[in-house]
Coordinates of C-alpha atoms and ligand atoms in Angstrom, one line a residue:
M1 CA 0.0 0.0 0.0
E2 CA 1.4 3.4 -0.9
D3 CA 1.8 6.4 1.4
V4 CA -1.3 8.5 2.0
I5 CA -2.3 12.0 3.1
L6 CA -5.2 12.3 5.5
V7 CA -7.6 15.3 5.2
V8 CA -9.8 16.2 8.2
N9 CA -12.7 18.6 8.0
C10 CA -14.7 19.1 11.3
G11 CA -18.0 20.8 11.1
S12 CA -20.1 21.7 14.2
S13 CA -21.8 18.3 14.3
S14 CA -20.1 16.5 11.4
L15 CA -16.7 15.1 10.5
K16 CA -15.4 14.4 7.0
V17 CA -12.2 12.5 6.4
A18 CA -10.5 11.6 3.1
L19 CA -7.3 9.8 2.0
F20 CA -5.2 11.0 -0.9
S21 CA -2.2 9.6 -2.6
P22 CA 0.9 11.8 -2.8
R23 CA -0.1 12.5 -6.4
L24 CA -3.3 13.8 -5.0
Q25 CA -5.6 11.0 -6.2
H26 CA -8.6 10.6 -4.0
L27 CA -8.4 7.1 -2.4
A28 CA -11.2 7.0 0.1
G29 CA -13.7 9.2 2.0
A30 CA -16.0 9.0 5.0
L31 CA -18.5 11.1 6.7
A32 CA -19.9 11.1 10.3
E33 CA -23.0 13.2 11.1
R34 CA -25.2 14.2 14.0
L35 CA -22.2 14.0 16.4
G36 CA -23.0 14.5 20.0
Q37 CA -26.6 13.2 19.4
P38 CA -28.0 9.7 20.2
D39 CA -28.4 8.9 16.5
A40 CA -24.8 9.8 15.5
K41 CA -23.9 7.8 12.4
A42 CA -21.1 7.3 10.0
R43 CA -20.7 6.0 6.4
A44 CA -17.6 5.3 4.3
G45 CA -16.7 5.0 0.6
V46 CA -18.8 5.4 -2.5
D47 CA -21.0 2.5 -1.3
K48 CA -21.7 4.4 1.9
V49 CA -20.8 1.5 4.1
H50 CA -22.2 1.9 7.7
V51 CA -19.4 2.4 10.2
P52 CA -20.5 1.7 13.8
L53 CA -20.2 4.6 16.3
P54 CA -20.7 4.6 20.1
K55 CA -24.0 6.2 21.2
N56 CA -23.7 10.0 21.4
A57 CA -20.3 9.7 19.6
N58 CA -18.3 13.0 19.7
H59 CA -15.7 14.1 17.1
E60 CA -12.9 12.1 18.8
D61 CA -15.0 8.9 18.8
A62 CA -15.9 9.3 15.2
L63 CA -12.3 10.1 14.1
A64 CA -11.1 7.0 15.9
A65 CA -13.8 4.8 14.3
L66 CA -13.2 6.1 10.8
I67 CA -9.5 5.6 11.1
R68 CA -10.0 2.1 12.4
H69 CA -12.3 1.5 9.4
F70 CA -9.6 2.6 7.0
E71 CA -7.1 0.4 8.7
E72 CA -9.4 -2.6 8.6
Q73 CA -10.0 -2.0 4.9
R74 CA -6.2 -1.8 4.5
L75 CA -6.5 1.7 3.0
L76 CA -4.3 2.9 5.8
T77 CA -1.5 0.4 6.6
R78 CA 1.0 2.8 8.0
Q79 CA 1.0 6.3 9.5
P80 CA -0.1 9.0 7.0
L81 CA 2.7 11.1 5.4
A82 CA 1.0 14.3 6.4
I83 CA -2.4 15.4 7.8
G84 CA -4.3 18.5 6.5
H85 CA -7.0 20.2 8.5
R86 CA -9.6 22.6 7.3
V87 CA -9.7 25.6 9.7
V88 CA -12.4 28.1 9.1
H89 CA -10.9 31.3 10.5
G90 CA -7.3 32.4 10.4
G91 CA -8.0 36.1 11.1
E92 CA -5.1 38.3 10.0
A93 CA -2.6 35.9 11.4
F94 CA -2.5 33.5 8.5
R95 CA -2.0 34.3 4.9
A96 CA -1.1 30.7 3.9
P97 CA -1.3 27.2 5.3
A98 CA 0.7 26.6 8.5
L99 CA 2.5 23.6 9.9
I100 CA 0.8 23.1 13.3
D101 CA 2.9 23.7 16.4
A102 CA 2.0 25.1 19.9
E103 CA 2.3 28.7 18.6
V104 CA 0.0 28.0 15.6
L105 CA -2.6 26.3 17.9
E106 CA -2.6 29.3 20.1
A107 CA -3.1 31.7 17.1
I108 CA -6.0 29.5 15.9
E109 CA -7.5 29.8 19.5
D110 CA -7.1 33.5 19.3
C111 CA -9.3 33.6 16.2
T112 CA -12.1 31.8 18.1
S113 CA -14.0 35.0 18.9
L114 CA -14.3 35.6 15.2
A115 CA -15.7 32.1 14.5
P116 CA -17.1 30.8 17.7
L117 CA -19.1 28.0 15.9
H118 CA -16.3 26.7 13.8
N119 CA -12.7 27.2 15.2
P120 CA -13.3 25.3 18.5
V121 CA -14.5 22.3 16.6
N122 CA -11.6 22.6 14.2
L123 CA -9.2 22.6 17.2
T124 CA -10.9 19.5 18.6
G125 CA -10.2 17.7 15.3
I126 CA -6.6 18.8 15.3
R127 CA -6.1 17.6 18.9
A128 CA -7.8 14.3 18.4
T129 CA -5.7 13.7 15.3
Q130 CA -2.5 14.7 17.1
A131 CA -3.4 12.1 19.8
L132 CA -3.8 9.4 17.2
F133 CA -0.7 10.3 15.1
P134 CA 1.7 12.2 17.4
D135 CA 4.6 11.9 15.0
V136 CA 2.9 13.0 11.8
P137 CA 3.2 16.6 10.5
Q138 CA -0.1 18.3 10.6
V139 CA -1.0 21.4 8.6
A140 CA -3.8 23.9 9.0
V141 CA -5.4 25.2 5.8
F142 CA -7.6 28.3 6.4
D143 CA -10.8 29.3 4.6
T144 CA -9.8 33.0 5.1
A145 CA -6.1 32.9 4.0
F146 CA -6.6 33.3 0.3
H147 CA -8.5 36.6 0.9
Q148 CA -5.7 38.2 3.0
T149 CA -4.7 40.1 -0.2
L150 CA -7.9 42.2 -0.1
P151 CA -7.2 45.9 -0.1
S152 CA -8.4 47.9 2.9
K153 CA -11.1 49.6 0.8
A154 CA -12.6 46.1 0.2
Y155 CA -12.3 44.8 3.8
L156 CA -13.2 47.8 6.0
Y157 CA -16.8 48.2 7.0
G158 CA -18.4 51.7 7.3
L159 CA -18.1 51.5 11.1
P160 CA -16.1 53.4 13.7
R161 CA -12.5 52.6 12.9
R162 CA -11.8 51.4 16.5
F163 CA -13.9 48.3 15.8
Y164 CA -11.3 47.2 13.4
D165 CA -8.3 48.5 15.3
D166 CA -9.4 47.0 18.7
W167 CA -11.4 44.0 17.7
G168 CA -10.4 43.0 14.2
V169 CA -14.0 43.7 12.9
R170 CA -13.5 43.6 9.1
R171 CA -14.4 41.5 6.1
Y172 CA -12.3 38.3 5.9
G173 CA -14.0 36.2 3.3
F174 CA -14.3 32.4 3.2
H175 CA -14.3 29.5 0.7
G176 CA -10.7 30.5 0.1
T177 CA -9.5 26.9 -0.8
S178 CA -12.2 26.7 -3.4
H179 CA -11.6 30.1 -4.9
S180 CA -7.8 29.5 -5.1
F181 CA -8.5 26.1 -6.8
M182 CA -10.7 28.0 -9.3
L183 CA -7.8 30.3 -10.0
T184 CA -5.4 27.3 -10.6
E185 CA -7.9 25.5 -12.8
S186 CA -8.9 28.5 -14.8
A187 CA -5.3 29.5 -15.4
R188 CA -4.7 25.9 -16.6
I189 CA -7.7 25.9 -18.9
L190 CA -7.0 29.3 -20.3
N191 CA -3.3 28.5 -20.6
K192 CA -2.1 31.5 -18.6
P193 CA 0.2 31.9 -15.6
E194 CA -1.8 32.3 -12.4
S195 CA -0.1 35.6 -11.7
E196 CA -1.6 37.0 -14.9
T197 CA -5.0 35.5 -14.5
S198 CA -8.1 37.6 -13.5
I199 CA -11.4 35.8 -12.9
I200 CA -14.7 36.2 -11.0
S201 CA -15.2 32.9 -9.1
A202 CA -18.7 32.0 -8.0
H203 CA -18.8 29.2 -5.5
L204 CA -22.5 28.2 -5.3
G205 CA -23.2 25.3 -2.9
N206 CA -25.3 25.2 0.3
G207 CA -23.0 28.1 1.2
C208 CA -22.3 30.6 -1.5
S209 CA -19.7 33.3 -2.2
I210 CA -18.2 35.2 -5.1
T211 CA -14.6 36.5 -5.4
A212 CA -12.8 38.9 -7.7
I213 CA -9.3 37.6 -8.4
R214 CA -7.0 40.1 -10.1
N215 CA -3.7 38.8 -11.4
G216 CA -3.8 35.8 -9.1
K217 CA -4.9 37.7 -6.0
S218 CA -8.2 37.9 -4.2
V219 CA -9.2 41.6 -4.3
D220 CA -12.9 41.5 -3.3
T221 CA -15.3 38.8 -2.0
S222 CA -18.9 38.6 -0.9
M223 CA -18.6 37.0 2.6
G224 CA -17.5 39.2 5.4
L225 CA -16.6 39.0 9.1
T226 CA -18.6 35.7 9.1
P227 CA -19.9 33.5 6.3
L228 CA -23.3 35.1 6.6
E229 CA -22.7 38.1 4.4
G230 CA -23.3 38.4 0.7
L231 CA -25.2 36.1 -1.6
V232 CA -28.5 34.4 -0.7
M233 CA -27.6 30.8 0.3
G234 CA -29.3 27.5 1.2
T235 CA -30.3 28.6 4.7
R236 CA -28.4 31.8 5.2
S237 CA -29.8 35.2 4.4
G238 CA -26.8 36.9 2.9
D239 CA -26.9 40.7 2.9
I240 CA -29.8 42.3 4.8
D241 CA -30.5 45.8 6.2
P242 CA -28.9 46.0 9.7
G243 CA -31.9 48.2 10.6
L244 CA -33.9 44.9 10.6
F245 CA -32.3 44.0 13.9
D246 CA -34.2 46.8 15.7
F247 CA -37.4 45.9 14.1
L248 CA -37.0 42.2 15.0
R249 CA -36.0 43.1 18.6
S250 CA -39.4 44.9 18.8
R251 CA -41.0 41.6 17.8
G252 CA -39.1 39.7 20.5
I253 CA -36.5 38.1 18.1
D254 CA -33.0 38.7 19.5
G255 CA -29.8 37.0 20.5
E256 CA -29.5 33.3 19.7
A257 CA -32.9 33.3 18.0
L258 CA -31.8 36.0 15.6
S259 CA -28.6 34.2 14.8
D260 CA -30.5 31.0 14.2
L261 CA -33.0 32.8 12.0
L262 CA -30.3 34.3 9.8
N263 CA -28.1 31.2 9.6
N264 CA -30.5 28.3 9.6
D265 CA -34.0 29.5 8.6
S266 CA -33.4 32.0 5.9
G267 CA -32.0 32.0 2.3
L268 CA -33.7 29.5 -0.1
L269 CA -35.3 27.6 2.8
G270 CA -36.8 30.8 4.3
L271 CA -38.0 32.2 1.0
S272 CA -39.6 29.0 -0.3
G273 CA -40.9 27.9 3.1
S274 CA -40.1 24.3 2.0
T275 CA -36.6 23.5 0.8
N276 CA -32.9 24.6 0.6
D277 CA -32.2 22.0 -2.1
M278 CA -31.8 23.8 -5.4
R279 CA -33.0 20.7 -7.4
T280 CA -36.3 20.5 -5.4
L281 CA -36.7 24.3 -5.5
I282 CA -36.4 24.4 -9.3
R283 CA -38.8 21.4 -9.8
Q284 CA -41.4 23.0 -7.5
A285 CA -41.0 26.4 -9.1
D286 CA -41.6 24.8 -12.5
Q287 CA -44.8 23.1 -11.1
G288 CA -46.1 26.6 -10.3
D289 CA -45.0 27.1 -6.7
R290 CA -44.9 30.9 -6.4
R291 CA -42.6 30.9 -3.3
C292 CA -40.1 28.6 -4.9
A293 CA -40.1 30.7 -8.1
D294 CA -39.5 33.9 -6.0
A295 CA -36.6 32.1 -4.1
L296 CA -34.9 31.1 -7.4
A297 CA -35.3 34.6 -8.8
V298 CA -33.9 36.3 -5.7
F299 CA -31.0 33.9 -5.6
C300 CA -30.1 34.5 -9.3
F301 CA -30.7 38.3 -9.1
R302 CA -28.5 38.7 -6.0
L303 CA -25.8 36.8 -7.8
A304 CA -26.1 38.8 -10.9
R305 CA -25.8 42.1 -8.9
Y306 CA -22.6 40.7 -7.2
I307 CA -21.1 39.8 -10.6
G308 CA -21.6 43.4 -11.6
A309 CA -20.1 44.6 -8.3
M310 CA -17.0 42.4 -8.7
M311 CA -16.2 44.2 -11.9
A312 CA -15.3 47.3 -9.9
S313 CA -12.2 45.5 -8.6
L314 CA -10.9 44.3 -12.0
D315 CA -9.3 46.0 -15.0
S316 CA -9.6 42.9 -17.2
L317 CA -11.5 39.7 -16.9
D318 CA -10.3 36.3 -18.3
A319 CA -13.4 34.3 -17.2
L320 CA -16.4 34.1 -15.0
V321 CA -16.2 30.7 -13.3
F322 CA -19.0 28.7 -11.8
T323 CA -18.4 26.0 -9.2
G324 CA -20.0 24.2 -6.2
G325 CA -23.0 21.8 -6.2
I326 CA -25.3 24.5 -7.8
G327 CA -22.7 26.2 -9.9
E328 CA -21.4 23.0 -11.4
N329 CA -24.8 21.3 -12.0
S330 CA -27.6 23.9 -12.5
D331 CA -27.7 25.2 -16.1
R332 CA -30.9 26.9 -15.0
V333 CA -29.2 29.0 -12.3
R334 CA -26.4 29.9 -14.7
K335 CA -28.8 30.9 -17.4
D336 CA -31.1 33.0 -15.1
T337 CA -28.1 34.7 -13.5
L338 CA -26.5 35.8 -16.8
A339 CA -29.7 36.7 -18.5
P340 CA -29.8 40.3 -17.1
L341 CA -26.1 40.8 -17.6
G342 CA -26.1 41.3 -21.4
L343 CA -25.1 44.9 -20.9
L344 CA -21.8 43.7 -19.4
G345 CA -21.3 41.5 -22.5
F346 CA -22.0 38.1 -21.0
S347 CA -23.7 35.7 -23.4
L348 CA -24.2 31.9 -22.9
D349 CA -24.2 29.2 -25.5
S350 CA -27.5 27.5 -24.4
G351 CA -26.4 24.1 -25.8
A352 CA -23.0 24.1 -24.1
N353 CA -24.7 25.4 -20.9
E354 CA -27.3 22.6 -20.9
K355 CA -24.8 19.9 -21.9
H356 CA -22.3 20.8 -19.2
G357 CA -21.7 17.9 -16.8
R358 CA -21.9 15.5 -19.7
D359 CA -18.7 16.8 -21.3
S360 CA -15.5 18.3 -19.9
K361 CA -15.0 21.3 -22.1
H362 CA -15.6 23.8 -19.3
H363 CA -16.5 26.7 -21.7
I364 CA -20.2 27.6 -21.9
E365 CA -20.1 31.1 -23.4
H366 CA -21.5 32.0 -26.8
S367 CA -19.0 32.9 -29.5
N368 CA -20.2 36.5 -29.2
S369 CA -19.7 36.8 -25.4
R370 CA -17.3 39.5 -24.3
F371 CA -15.9 37.1 -21.7
P372 CA -15.4 33.4 -21.4
V373 CA -17.7 31.6 -18.9
L374 CA -16.4 28.4 -17.4
V375 CA -17.8 25.6 -15.3
V376 CA -15.2 23.9 -13.1
A377 CA -15.6 21.2 -10.4
T378 CA -14.2 22.3 -7.1
N379 CA -12.0 20.1 -5.0
E380 CA -11.3 21.6 -1.7
E381 CA -10.0 18.4 -0.1
A382 CA -7.4 18.0 -2.8
V383 CA -6.2 21.6 -2.1
I384 CA -5.9 20.7 1.6
A385 CA -4.0 17.5 0.8
S386 CA -1.7 19.3 -1.5
A387 CA -1.0 22.0 1.1
A388 CA -0.4 19.4 3.8
L389 CA 2.1 17.7 1.6
A390 CA 3.9 20.9 0.6
Q391 CA 4.1 22.3 4.1
S392 CA 5.3 19.1 5.7
C393 CA 8.2 18.3 3.4
Ligands
AMP1 P1 -22.7 21.7 -2.1 O1 -22.9 22.4 -0.8 O2 -21.6 22.2 -3.0 O3 -22.7 20.2 -2.0 O4 -24.0 22.0 -3.0 C1 -25.3 21.7 -2.5 C2 -26.4 22.3 -3.5 O5 -26.1 21.9 -4.8 C3 -27.8 21.9 -3.1 O6 -28.6 23.1 -3.2 C4 -28.2 21.0 -4.3 O7 -29.5 21.0 -4.5 C5 -27.4 21.6 -5.4 N1 -27.3 20.7 -6.5 C6 -26.6 19.5 -6.6 N2 -26.9 18.9 -7.8 C7 -27.7 19.8 -8.5 C8 -28.3 19.8 -9.8 N3 -28.2 18.7 -10.7 N4 -29.1 20.8 -10.2 C9 -29.3 21.8 -9.3 N5 -28.8 21.9 -8.1 C10 -28.0 20.9 -7.7

């Protein structure tokens, strides 16, 4: 059995692990969900084989069970070469992946106030993996790092300056591993050096963000201090009027209930009243469900506005790139989003747009489009594996 790189991605109640070869081939994956609850469960591989977990299994229990499963399947026959961890918030301390030592752990802890739901659980994953593999180099890969090149005009809020100076309140941006992968892939497809490639990258999954990349550097992005800002998402509101908070307080919605509303009950789910799944939403909209039709329209219009807004940070554009579960698979969303942007010169080839997913040509623009439009499958785990390998050598 060859050497492997282990990738660990801890969510608040979930754990994803994957094994990659040193040539970055995906070898195996597994997912544990509902951690901390009586019905915690785990599945591994493309066949989704059930992996037994103890009742109320936590992240440590799940990690141990999934590693044991890989060992039993002889997918892991010796210690991994390196381990890569997704870490959500690196604040201003991290501009690149970091080899984990006591100082790095402390710096990740210091960023906890900026991502209280994510960083503690990322640290749990790191510590649990360190306990299992104390001699293997471990690398933290930050969602925020790629956006540390944002200029101050793009990251400062219109708030008293002391909020930034004293507390670090600014726009950080997220999905950095996906957007940086879009840069690498677009440069390859367009046959240009990354440092001369300028794109608008739209990552549309359950979470959604869009980034302007100028000559290989992130210069504007739609997510902010937290991953709540920007586009309408599966269950997150994206941009709203902050004056809404006073109004909702007067209706008794405040504190945790407010956070829950904006993070978990808004976006496509809130607008449609029934689903955050784009496939279901489109099907119901086409069957005449008015709320689903409105949700789809709001999603695409917000995205179109942001594509226009990203132009303000670029002096040339090599391609608009779609990725994520929705961006890669929904020709309808791509079509409805670009329909109002004819003034900017975007034009789709409807055949190429509909066919995408069944060929691997990436290009979906019409020959008269001012800019190329690409569809590219994201692979955040491969980016983390690659960074882990690079940093640990
Ligand atoms: P992700 O978070 O990247 O896994 O993306 C999840 C989103 O992608 C969900 O809203 C899915 O409904 C959506 N999605 C996946 N496949 C399709 C498809 N064929 N058409 C439309 N949306 C899709």
